[in-house]
Amino acid sequence: MEATGRGLFPNKPTLPAGPRKRGPLIPAAPPPPSPSSLPLDSLLLHLTAAPAPAPAPRRSHPTPTPPHSFLSPAAQALVLAISSHPLPTLPAFLASRRDELLPADIPSLLKALELSGHWEWALALLRWAGAEGAADASALEMVVRALGREGQHDAVCALLDEMPLPPGSRLDVRAYTTVLHALSRAGRYERAGVAPTLVTYNVVLDVYGRMGRSWPRIVALLDEMRAAGVEPDDFTASTVIAACCRDGLVDEAVAFFEDLKARGHTPCVVTYNALLQVFGKAGNYTEALRVLKEMEQDGCQPDAVTYNELAGTYARAGFYEEAAKCLDTMTSKGLLPNAFTYNTVMTAYGNIGKVDEALALFDQMKKSGCVPNVNTYNFILGMLGKKSRFTVMLEMLGEMSRSGCTPNRVTWNTMLAVCGKRGMEDYVTRVLEGMKSCGVELSRDTYNTLIAAYGRCGSRTNAFKMYNEMTSAGFAPCLTTYNALLNVLSRQGDWSTAQSIVSKMRTKGFKPNDQSYSLLLQCYAKGGNIAGIDAIEKEVYGGTVFPSWVILRTLVIANFKCRRLGGIEKAFQEVKARGYNPDLVIFNSMLSMYAKNGMYSKVTEIFDSIKQSGLSPDLITYNSLMDMYAKCSESWEAEKILNQLKSSQVKPDVVSYNTVINGFCKQGLIKEAQRILSEMIADGMAPCVVTYHTLVGGYASLEMFSEAREVINYMIQHNLKPMELTYRRVVDSYCKAKRFEEARSFLSEVSETDPNFDKKVLHTLAAYIEDAQFGR
């Protein structure tokens, strides 16, 4: 047997000491987050202890109804008695005055109560009269209008369930419009009928728009309007375009808008804003800017909503600086940015990881006198959660509570998303239980968040379970739902099921948006489906699918994962040709691809572009550079970068050290590899399985089998589980040195000492030795 080699290699490192057969020094995968890493109990405490919304004021001693000229003295006395009686016992009081009430003019009594603001007493009287069979359509009409003015849409829906209209009866336009609005707000679209007036046509169009997947109905209703001689107005135009926006119907929105102008309609600012939003949500910022230009040329002055939509458009396209400039533009034009404006620009900063800039803008928002709303806090909480800044999250929840801003369902959804982002499946379930214990009803958005959260945790079973619960609860899947399911599948590379989801999406009337295509591309890349990537590329470059920043960015990443040089270069060129700003993920993908292909001048070009773009290279950037130098036998250059990282804010990780060690091993410079390992341990960076595997390969390639076996024994003793490739490299080196018996002895030894050694691997390697020795 060989000597240990300590005399020949004085720099050979002492392997880290420690008790044998405990856990690995560095696990193959990072340990699950401990409860202390995410202070969920504290976060839940803040949510559950948040002040409840102030209850609506109730009259303990209602002011009696003043006299009305349209009432007889007896009716006035009756109304006075009703309005003076406490609500809880009012039904019993009405029953006691039954003989007076039944012959009376119930609609007039209701009108008197409603005019004096006693709508709750009017509602109680109507319900009593309905039970007695004394309420007609006019009585119902009177109360419905009153409830509409008070914003009591749930009460309208409940009343319609309790007292449906008699056959052949109709409400007047105002009452009917109130009913439609109430049904629309409650999501009970199928009960909304049609009344032939412009106001009601517009309400029904809005109902169809909120329903989603109703474009054929909208077109038919527009035709019916024109056939009846009712011309669309500005509200009609904006409502129809907003409906297109919800379903991603860009072409339909443009066609409707152009048809309106051809018919002589002059679009107003609201209509232009709706069209701008269509393009903004589709990620087509060039068309959004064209709409803004056309708007100004037509003499239509942009308002605050216009600039809010423009800021959102820039944010979605990755232009955070342009989004921020919208604040200055608004101020210069005498328009005050509102909470929506600030929220949008903060979102732009958050999307590219500029958390401190977003928080600075949050402070500026408060100093300007603009009061943050619950949406502002929800965004800030979500952004901080993504960056694991939980201390600031707690501070923000405290500020939210002190300001009297009550957490809503979205706040809870944000917590679900934060736990899902960190892969904390148990915590997702705990937050869900917290929601239910606080009486927060699950909405479609909550189910969508749960599907995405469980998907990020890798729990496909729970994700689809939430989907089934959602549909069982009566919520219809929307585009966000289907995208959440695609997100689940993209993490597994299940492109076949993903294609089925997209087909189902289309049959339900939804058009895939840029996120849908992005997730489908991720499925194809993960599953190695090159043909699928090619198909989407043809649609994008052929003009069928708009090449948004999101889609092109994903094409860069997908082609990188599939090692397709031509594909990644095409996507990168398209990013630049479209005027998009590449982010660090795009640059790192390009740099790594060029490095793996030995295109060193291109690597330098990309590295310079990163700095010229105002971005700071990160650890991924530097690790890619070190890998390039290591693979081209310039390990000294790789070590220079490693040393620079040690003294910079971007600290090296285990991959950084492994890369340099691997480079020296491949060059046969085992002393240098040993030196880097010693430095790694001295720097407090624990070696991992790959580190030792690399060292074993370096020793074996130099026929230093004693050292290689020593490292393997160390790995076995510390439960670091040598890989099949580790053993194969040693066996292969023995065979190349014609030391076949020693190879067999090595296999026999590790099969006894390694409890995780696979017997199939033993037979495979034994057969390999036989073939190498006897030439079979």
Short mmCIF file of C-alpha atoms in Angstrom, two decimals, residues 310-769:
data_model
loop_
_atom_site.label_atom_id
_atom_site.label_comp_id
_atom_site.label_asym_id
_atom_site.label_seq_id
_atom_site.Cartn_x
_atom_site.Cartn_y
_atom_site.Cartn_z
CA LEU A 310 -48.69 54.10 -17.52
CA ALA A 311 -46.64 53.50 -14.38
CA GLY A 312 -48.11 50.00 -14.16
CA THR A 313 -47.24 49.36 -17.80
CA TYR A 314 -43.63 50.39 -17.24
CA ALA A 315 -43.46 48.26 -14.09
CA ARG A 316 -44.65 45.13 -15.92
CA ALA A 317 -42.07 45.71 -18.68
CA GLY A 318 -39.25 46.02 -16.13
CA PHE A 319 -38.72 49.79 -16.59
CA TYR A 320 -38.67 50.80 -12.93
CA GLU A 321 -36.97 54.14 -13.58
CA GLU A 322 -39.62 55.15 -16.12
CA ALA A 323 -42.33 54.07 -13.68
CA ALA A 324 -40.80 56.28 -10.99
CA LYS A 325 -40.65 59.24 -13.41
CA CYS A 326 -44.44 59.09 -13.70
CA LEU A 327 -44.59 60.54 -10.18
CA ASP A 328 -42.61 63.62 -11.25
CA THR A 329 -44.62 63.95 -14.48
CA MET A 330 -47.90 63.93 -12.54
CA THR A 331 -46.65 66.54 -10.08
CA SER A 332 -45.41 68.81 -12.90
CA LYS A 333 -48.86 68.64 -14.50
CA GLY A 334 -50.62 69.54 -11.27
CA LEU A 335 -51.87 65.99 -10.66
CA LEU A 336 -51.45 64.52 -7.19
CA PRO A 337 -50.14 60.95 -7.05
CA ASN A 338 -52.46 58.80 -4.97
CA ALA A 339 -51.98 55.55 -3.07
CA PHE A 340 -52.48 53.55 -6.28
CA THR A 341 -49.64 55.48 -7.96
CA TYR A 342 -47.21 54.93 -5.10
CA ASN A 343 -48.21 51.28 -4.81
CA THR A 344 -47.53 50.76 -8.50
CA VAL A 345 -44.08 52.33 -8.44
CA MET A 346 -43.16 50.46 -5.25
CA THR A 347 -44.20 47.28 -7.03
CA ALA A 348 -41.81 48.14 -9.87
CA TYR A 349 -38.96 48.46 -7.35
CA GLY A 350 -39.99 45.28 -5.56
CA ASN A 351 -40.10 43.26 -8.78
CA ILE A 352 -36.39 43.81 -9.36
CA GLY A 353 -35.42 43.34 -5.72
CA LYS A 354 -34.85 47.03 -4.89
CA VAL A 355 -36.45 46.73 -1.46
CA ASP A 356 -34.72 49.72 0.12
CA GLU A 357 -35.80 51.97 -2.75
CA ALA A 358 -39.39 50.78 -2.31
CA LEU A 359 -39.25 51.46 1.43
CA ALA A 360 -37.79 54.93 0.79
CA LEU A 361 -40.69 55.66 -1.56
CA PHE A 362 -43.07 54.40 1.14
CA ASP A 363 -41.63 57.00 3.52
CA GLN A 364 -41.90 59.67 0.80
CA MET A 365 -45.53 58.69 0.30
CA LYS A 366 -46.33 59.30 3.97
CA LYS A 367 -44.40 62.58 4.08
CA SER A 368 -46.32 63.86 1.04
CA GLY A 369 -49.57 63.42 2.96
CA CYS A 370 -50.75 60.39 0.96
CA VAL A 371 -52.16 57.90 3.46
CA PRO A 372 -51.11 54.27 2.85
CA ASN A 373 -54.06 51.92 2.43
CA VAL A 374 -54.36 48.23 3.15
CA ASN A 375 -53.12 47.42 -0.37
CA THR A 376 -49.94 49.41 0.34
CA TYR A 377 -49.24 47.46 3.50
CA ASN A 378 -50.07 44.16 1.81
CA PHE A 379 -47.53 44.85 -0.94
CA ILE A 380 -44.83 45.91 1.54
CA LEU A 381 -45.44 42.79 3.64
CA GLY A 382 -45.21 40.53 0.60
CA MET A 383 -42.03 42.20 -0.63
CA LEU A 384 -40.35 41.93 2.79
CA GLY A 385 -41.43 38.29 3.08
CA LYS A 386 -39.77 37.42 -0.22
CA LYS A 387 -36.50 38.86 1.09
CA SER A 388 -36.89 37.17 4.52
CA ARG A 389 -36.83 40.54 6.30
CA PHE A 390 -39.17 39.35 9.01
CA THR A 391 -38.19 41.91 11.63
CA VAL A 392 -39.28 44.71 9.34
CA MET A 393 -42.42 42.72 8.53
CA LEU A 394 -43.35 42.71 12.21
CA GLU A 395 -42.67 46.45 12.44
CA MET A 396 -44.87 47.03 9.39
CA LEU A 397 -47.71 44.97 10.86
CA GLY A 398 -47.43 47.04 14.04
CA GLU A 399 -47.54 50.29 12.07
CA MET A 400 -50.51 48.98 10.11
CA SER A 401 -52.36 48.27 13.34
CA ARG A 402 -51.50 51.64 14.91
CA SER A 403 -52.71 53.49 11.83
CA GLY A 404 -56.11 51.81 12.14
CA CYS A 405 -55.65 49.93 8.86
CA THR A 406 -57.38 46.59 9.38
CA PRO A 407 -55.81 43.52 7.73
CA ASN A 408 -58.08 42.08 5.08
CA ARG A 409 -58.27 38.83 3.19
CA VAL A 410 -55.40 39.94 0.95
CA THR A 411 -53.19 40.39 4.04
CA TRP A 412 -53.81 36.77 4.97
CA ASN A 413 -53.24 35.74 1.35
CA THR A 414 -49.92 37.57 1.49
CA MET A 415 -48.88 35.51 4.51
CA LEU A 416 -49.86 32.33 2.66
CA ALA A 417 -47.72 33.41 -0.29
CA VAL A 418 -44.73 34.22 1.97
CA CYS A 419 -44.84 30.77 3.59
CA GLY A 420 -45.25 29.14 0.19
CA LYS A 421 -42.31 31.08 -1.23
CA ARG A 422 -40.11 29.66 1.52
CA GLY A 423 -41.35 26.12 0.94
CA MET A 424 -42.92 25.90 4.39
CA GLU A 425 -45.88 23.62 3.76
CA ASP A 426 -46.81 23.16 7.43
CA TYR A 427 -46.86 26.93 7.91
CA VAL A 428 -49.13 27.38 4.90
CA THR A 429 -51.58 25.05 6.60
CA ARG A 430 -51.24 26.91 9.90
CA VAL A 431 -51.96 30.27 8.29
CA LEU A 432 -54.99 28.71 6.58
CA GLU A 433 -56.22 27.47 9.94
CA GLY A 434 -55.61 30.96 11.39
CA MET A 435 -57.76 32.49 8.67
CA LYS A 436 -60.60 30.13 9.41
CA SER A 437 -60.38 30.66 13.17
CA CYS A 438 -60.65 34.43 12.62
CA GLY A 439 -63.75 33.96 10.51
CA VAL A 440 -62.08 35.06 7.26
CA GLU A 441 -64.04 33.52 4.40
CA LEU A 442 -62.00 31.90 1.65
CA SER A 443 -62.40 33.65 -1.70
CA ARG A 444 -61.33 32.62 -5.17
CA ASP A 445 -58.17 34.71 -4.71
CA THR A 446 -57.41 32.82 -1.49
CA TYR A 447 -57.78 29.47 -3.23
CA ASN A 448 -55.55 30.69 -6.06
CA THR A 449 -52.94 31.74 -3.49
CA LEU A 450 -53.20 28.37 -1.74
CA ILE A 451 -52.74 26.48 -5.01
CA ALA A 452 -49.61 28.53 -5.79
CA ALA A 453 -48.28 28.27 -2.20
CA TYR A 454 -48.60 24.50 -2.00
CA GLY A 455 -47.13 24.27 -5.50
CA ARG A 456 -44.03 26.18 -4.39
CA CYS A 457 -43.74 23.75 -1.48
CA GLY A 458 -43.66 20.91 -3.99
CA SER A 459 -47.00 19.54 -2.77
CA ARG A 460 -48.86 18.82 -5.99
CA THR A 461 -51.41 16.78 -4.06
CA ASN A 462 -52.43 19.65 -1.78
CA ALA A 463 -52.38 22.14 -4.64
CA PHE A 464 -54.88 20.15 -6.68
CA LYS A 465 -56.85 19.42 -3.52
CA MET A 466 -57.31 23.19 -3.11
CA TYR A 467 -58.40 23.42 -6.74
CA ASN A 468 -61.06 20.75 -6.17
CA GLU A 469 -62.24 22.45 -2.96
CA MET A 470 -62.44 25.74 -4.81
CA THR A 471 -64.69 24.36 -7.55
CA SER A 472 -66.78 22.46 -4.99
CA ALA A 473 -67.32 25.75 -3.12
CA GLY A 474 -68.85 27.21 -6.27
CA PHE A 475 -65.92 29.37 -7.41
CA ALA A 476 -65.27 29.25 -11.15
CA PRO A 477 -61.57 28.97 -12.09
CA CYS A 478 -60.12 32.09 -13.70
CA LEU A 479 -56.93 32.78 -15.62
CA THR A 480 -55.02 33.20 -12.33
CA THR A 481 -56.24 29.76 -11.21
CA TYR A 482 -55.01 28.05 -14.36
CA ASN A 483 -51.67 29.86 -14.11
CA ALA A 484 -51.33 28.71 -10.50
CA LEU A 485 -51.84 25.11 -11.65
CA LEU A 486 -49.27 25.63 -14.41
CA ASN A 487 -46.87 26.90 -11.76
CA VAL A 488 -47.30 23.65 -9.85
CA LEU A 489 -46.61 21.57 -12.95
CA SER A 490 -43.65 23.71 -14.08
CA ARG A 491 -41.72 22.68 -10.96
CA GLN A 492 -42.09 19.03 -11.95
CA GLY A 493 -41.60 19.41 -15.69
CA ASP A 494 -44.98 17.77 -16.32
CA TRP A 495 -45.49 19.44 -19.68
CA SER A 496 -48.10 16.91 -20.83
CA THR A 497 -50.52 17.83 -18.04
CA ALA A 498 -49.59 21.48 -18.51
CA GLN A 499 -50.68 21.30 -22.14
CA SER A 500 -53.99 19.83 -20.99
CA ILE A 501 -54.45 22.75 -18.58
CA VAL A 502 -53.81 25.25 -21.38
CA SER A 503 -56.30 23.44 -23.64
CA LYS A 504 -58.91 23.51 -20.86
CA MET A 505 -58.18 27.19 -20.31
CA ARG A 506 -58.91 27.92 -23.97
CA THR A 507 -62.10 25.85 -24.04
CA LYS A 508 -63.34 27.88 -21.06
CA GLY A 509 -62.87 31.07 -23.06
CA PHE A 510 -59.58 32.27 -21.56
CA LYS A 511 -56.62 33.34 -23.65
CA PRO A 512 -53.21 32.40 -22.18
CA ASN A 513 -51.30 35.52 -21.12
CA ASP A 514 -47.56 36.08 -20.96
CA GLN A 515 -47.36 34.38 -17.56
CA SER A 516 -49.14 31.32 -18.99
CA TYR A 517 -46.60 31.05 -21.80
CA SER A 518 -43.76 31.65 -19.35
CA LEU A 519 -44.91 28.80 -17.10
CA LEU A 520 -45.43 26.49 -20.07
CA LEU A 521 -41.88 27.24 -21.23
CA GLN A 522 -40.63 26.39 -17.74
CA CYS A 523 -42.49 23.06 -17.97
CA TYR A 524 -40.86 22.29 -21.30
CA ALA A 525 -37.39 23.24 -20.04
CA LYS A 526 -37.71 21.20 -16.85
CA GLY A 527 -39.06 18.22 -18.79
CA GLY A 528 -36.50 18.55 -21.60
CA ASN A 529 -39.18 19.04 -24.26
CA ILE A 530 -37.22 20.92 -26.93
CA ALA A 531 -40.06 20.63 -29.44
CA GLY A 532 -42.37 22.46 -27.04
CA ILE A 533 -39.90 25.34 -26.69
CA ASP A 534 -39.53 25.49 -30.46
CA ALA A 535 -43.31 25.69 -30.89
CA ILE A 536 -43.63 28.69 -28.57
CA GLU A 537 -40.62 30.35 -30.18
CA LYS A 538 -42.34 30.15 -33.56
CA GLU A 539 -45.47 31.78 -32.14
CA VAL A 540 -43.47 34.54 -30.47
CA TYR A 541 -41.10 35.33 -33.31
CA GLY A 542 -43.83 34.82 -35.89
CA GLY A 543 -46.04 37.49 -34.33
CA THR A 544 -48.82 35.22 -33.04
CA VAL A 545 -47.84 35.82 -29.41
CA PHE A 546 -46.62 39.25 -28.33
CA PRO A 547 -42.95 39.06 -27.23
CA SER A 548 -43.35 40.62 -23.79
CA TRP A 549 -40.41 41.03 -21.42
CA VAL A 550 -41.70 38.12 -19.30
CA ILE A 551 -41.86 35.71 -22.26
CA LEU A 552 -38.50 36.70 -23.73
CA ARG A 553 -36.83 36.49 -20.33
CA THR A 554 -38.23 32.98 -19.87
CA LEU A 555 -37.03 32.01 -23.35
CA VAL A 556 -33.51 33.02 -22.31
CA ILE A 557 -33.75 30.92 -19.14
CA ALA A 558 -35.41 27.92 -20.84
CA ASN A 559 -32.78 27.80 -23.60
CA PHE A 560 -30.03 28.10 -21.01
CA LYS A 561 -31.40 25.16 -19.04
CA CYS A 562 -31.55 23.10 -22.22
CA ARG A 563 -28.05 24.23 -23.27
CA ARG A 564 -29.32 25.68 -26.58
CA LEU A 565 -26.80 28.32 -27.61
CA GLY A 566 -28.69 29.41 -30.74
CA GLY A 567 -31.97 29.67 -28.87
CA ILE A 568 -30.60 31.74 -26.00
CA GLU A 569 -28.79 34.13 -28.36
CA LYS A 570 -31.95 34.65 -30.40
CA ALA A 571 -34.00 35.44 -27.29
CA PHE A 572 -31.31 37.77 -25.92
CA GLN A 573 -31.11 39.70 -29.17
CA GLU A 574 -34.89 40.03 -29.19
CA VAL A 575 -34.81 41.41 -25.64
CA LYS A 576 -32.43 44.15 -26.74
CA ALA A 577 -34.21 44.78 -30.06
CA ARG A 578 -37.48 45.36 -28.21
CA GLY A 579 -35.86 47.96 -25.96
CA TYR A 580 -36.19 45.89 -22.79
CA ASN A 581 -33.60 46.15 -20.03
CA PRO A 582 -32.01 42.74 -19.33
CA ASP A 583 -31.93 41.93 -15.63
CA LEU A 584 -29.16 40.10 -13.80
CA VAL A 585 -30.83 36.71 -14.35
CA ILE A 586 -30.70 37.22 -18.12
CA PHE A 587 -27.09 38.43 -18.04
CA ASN A 588 -26.00 35.55 -15.79
CA SER A 589 -27.69 33.02 -18.08
CA MET A 590 -25.87 34.44 -21.10
CA LEU A 591 -22.52 34.61 -19.28
CA SER A 592 -22.81 31.04 -18.02
CA MET A 593 -23.83 29.74 -21.45
CA TYR A 594 -20.88 31.44 -23.13
CA ALA A 595 -18.54 30.20 -20.38
CA LYS A 596 -19.69 26.60 -20.82
CA ASN A 597 -19.07 26.90 -24.56
CA GLY A 598 -15.60 28.38 -24.12
CA MET A 599 -16.59 31.70 -25.76
CA TYR A 600 -14.37 33.82 -23.56
CA SER A 601 -14.62 37.09 -25.50
CA LYS A 602 -18.41 36.86 -25.23
CA VAL A 603 -18.12 36.26 -21.49
CA THR A 604 -16.08 39.44 -21.13
CA GLU A 605 -18.62 41.33 -23.23
CA ILE A 606 -21.52 40.22 -21.03
CA PHE A 607 -19.59 40.98 -17.83
CA ASP A 608 -18.93 44.50 -19.06
CA SER A 609 -22.60 44.88 -20.04
CA ILE A 610 -23.64 44.01 -16.48
CA LYS A 611 -21.60 46.88 -15.07
CA GLN A 612 -22.64 49.30 -17.85
CA SER A 613 -26.30 48.54 -17.07
CA GLY A 614 -25.87 49.74 -13.50
CA LEU A 615 -26.23 46.22 -12.11
CA SER A 616 -23.85 44.62 -9.63
CA PRO A 617 -22.47 41.16 -10.43
CA ASP A 618 -23.61 38.64 -7.83
CA LEU A 619 -22.23 35.33 -6.59
CA ILE A 620 -23.76 33.45 -9.54
CA THR A 621 -21.89 35.77 -11.91
CA TYR A 622 -18.54 35.21 -10.21
CA ASN A 623 -19.05 31.45 -9.83
CA SER A 624 -19.70 31.22 -13.58
CA LEU A 625 -16.48 33.13 -14.27
CA MET A 626 -14.50 30.84 -11.95
CA ASP A 627 -16.03 27.78 -13.61
CA MET A 628 -14.96 29.08 -17.02
CA TYR A 629 -11.36 29.60 -15.90
CA ALA A 630 -11.26 26.24 -14.12
CA LYS A 631 -12.47 24.38 -17.21
CA CYS A 632 -9.91 26.03 -19.48
CA SER A 633 -7.02 25.12 -17.17
CA GLU A 634 -6.61 28.64 -15.80
CA SER A 635 -7.31 27.76 -12.18
CA TRP A 636 -5.00 30.50 -10.92
CA GLU A 637 -7.35 33.07 -12.47
CA ALA A 638 -10.27 31.33 -10.79
CA GLU A 639 -8.44 31.56 -7.46
CA LYS A 640 -7.89 35.29 -7.99
CA ILE A 641 -11.65 35.79 -8.24
CA LEU A 642 -12.15 33.62 -5.15
CA ASN A 643 -9.73 35.80 -3.17
CA GLN A 644 -11.45 38.97 -4.41
CA LEU A 645 -14.78 37.60 -3.17
CA LYS A 646 -13.35 36.94 0.28
CA SER A 647 -12.62 40.64 0.72
CA SER A 648 -15.84 41.89 -0.89
CA GLN A 649 -19.46 42.11 0.19
CA VAL A 650 -20.29 39.15 -2.08
CA LYS A 651 -18.89 36.29 -0.02
CA PRO A 652 -17.95 32.96 -1.67
CA ASP A 653 -20.06 29.88 -1.00
CA VAL A 654 -19.24 26.17 -1.08
CA VAL A 655 -19.68 26.13 -4.88
CA SER A 656 -17.00 28.83 -5.21
CA TYR A 657 -14.41 26.76 -3.32
CA ASN A 658 -15.42 23.51 -5.04
CA THR A 659 -14.99 25.13 -8.45
CA VAL A 660 -11.40 26.17 -7.74
CA ILE A 661 -10.55 22.82 -6.12
CA ASN A 662 -11.96 21.02 -9.15
CA GLY A 663 -9.93 23.20 -11.51
CA PHE A 664 -6.65 22.41 -9.75
CA CYS A 665 -7.51 18.69 -9.54
CA LYS A 666 -8.16 18.52 -13.28
CA GLN A 667 -4.81 20.19 -13.94
CA GLY A 668 -3.13 17.62 -11.69
CA LEU A 669 -2.15 20.32 -9.19
CA ILE A 670 -3.22 18.34 -6.15
CA LYS A 671 -1.08 20.41 -3.74
CA GLU A 672 -2.98 23.53 -4.77
CA ALA A 673 -6.30 21.73 -4.41
CA GLN A 674 -5.26 20.65 -0.89
CA ARG A 675 -4.31 24.24 -0.09
CA ILE A 676 -7.70 25.59 -1.19
CA LEU A 677 -9.44 22.92 0.89
CA SER A 678 -7.39 23.97 3.93
CA GLU A 679 -8.33 27.61 3.34
CA MET A 680 -11.95 26.61 2.91
CA ILE A 681 -12.02 24.90 6.30
CA ALA A 682 -10.08 27.76 7.93
CA ASP A 683 -12.57 30.26 6.51
CA GLY A 684 -15.39 28.43 8.27
CA MET A 685 -16.87 26.96 5.08
CA ALA A 686 -17.70 23.28 5.69
CA PRO A 687 -16.86 20.99 2.75
CA CYS A 688 -19.74 19.00 1.25
CA VAL A 689 -20.07 15.68 -0.58
CA VAL A 690 -19.07 17.29 -3.88
CA THR A 691 -15.90 18.72 -2.29
CA TYR A 692 -14.72 15.29 -1.16
CA HIS A 693 -15.83 13.63 -4.38
CA THR A 694 -13.71 16.12 -6.32
CA LEU A 695 -10.71 15.48 -4.09
CA VAL A 696 -11.11 11.71 -4.49
CA GLY A 697 -11.09 12.14 -8.27
CA GLY A 698 -7.96 14.29 -8.08
CA TYR A 699 -6.09 11.73 -5.98
CA ALA A 700 -7.23 8.80 -8.13
CA SER A 701 -6.20 10.45 -11.39
CA LEU A 702 -2.65 10.76 -9.97
CA GLU A 703 -2.76 7.13 -8.75
CA MET A 704 -2.69 8.33 -5.13
CA PHE A 705 -5.07 5.56 -4.16
CA SER A 706 -4.21 5.53 -0.47
CA GLU A 707 -5.23 9.17 -0.15
CA ALA A 708 -8.36 8.59 -2.23
CA ARG A 709 -9.40 5.68 0.00
CA GLU A 710 -8.66 7.71 3.12
CA VAL A 711 -11.05 10.43 1.97
CA ILE A 712 -13.72 7.86 1.11
CA ASN A 713 -13.41 6.27 4.56
CA TYR A 714 -13.81 9.71 6.09
CA MET A 715 -16.95 10.27 4.02
CA ILE A 716 -18.43 6.93 5.10
CA GLN A 717 -17.65 7.54 8.76
CA HIS A 718 -19.33 10.97 8.64
CA ASN A 719 -22.36 9.75 6.68
CA LEU A 720 -21.48 11.87 3.64
CA LYS A 721 -22.56 9.01 1.33
CA PRO A 722 -20.08 8.70 -1.53
CA MET A 723 -21.78 8.71 -4.93
CA GLU A 724 -21.62 5.88 -7.47
CA LEU A 725 -19.49 8.20 -9.60
CA THR A 726 -17.02 8.56 -6.71
CA TYR A 727 -16.43 4.81 -6.63
CA ARG A 728 -16.41 4.57 -10.42
CA ARG A 729 -13.62 7.17 -10.69
CA VAL A 730 -11.40 5.20 -8.29
CA VAL A 731 -12.11 1.89 -10.04
CA ASP A 732 -11.49 3.45 -13.45
CA SER A 733 -8.11 4.83 -12.32
CA TYR A 734 -7.11 1.42 -10.92
CA CYS A 735 -7.99 -0.21 -14.23
CA LYS A 736 -6.08 2.37 -16.25
CA ALA A 737 -3.04 1.60 -14.07
CA LYS A 738 -3.58 -2.17 -14.71
CA ARG A 739 -4.01 -2.71 -10.95
CA PHE A 740 -7.07 -4.93 -11.25
CA GLU A 741 -6.69 -6.93 -8.03
CA GLU A 742 -6.40 -3.73 -6.00
CA ALA A 743 -9.57 -2.51 -7.72
CA ARG A 744 -11.36 -5.67 -6.60
CA SER A 745 -9.96 -5.29 -3.09
CA PHE A 746 -11.22 -1.69 -3.02
CA LEU A 747 -14.73 -2.77 -4.00
CA SER A 748 -14.75 -5.52 -1.40
CA GLU A 749 -13.65 -3.09 1.30
CA VAL A 750 -16.23 -0.38 0.59
CA SER A 751 -19.05 -2.93 0.21
CA GLU A 752 -18.38 -3.90 3.84
CA THR A 753 -17.73 -0.45 5.29
CA ASP A 754 -20.35 1.61 3.42
CA PRO A 755 -23.87 0.72 4.69
CA ASN A 756 -25.39 2.69 1.81
CA PHE A 757 -23.42 0.89 -0.90
CA ASP A 758 -25.79 -0.40 -3.58
CA LYS A 759 -25.24 -4.07 -4.46
CA LYS A 760 -26.23 -3.38 -8.05
CA VAL A 761 -23.41 -0.84 -8.26
CA LEU A 762 -21.05 -3.49 -6.85
CA HIS A 763 -21.95 -5.94 -9.62
CA THR A 764 -21.74 -3.25 -12.29
CA LEU A 765 -18.26 -2.11 -11.21
CA ALA A 766 -17.06 -5.70 -10.78
CA ALA A 767 -18.14 -6.44 -14.34
CA TYR A 768 -16.36 -3.27 -15.48
CA ILE A 769 -13.10 -4.54 -13.94
#
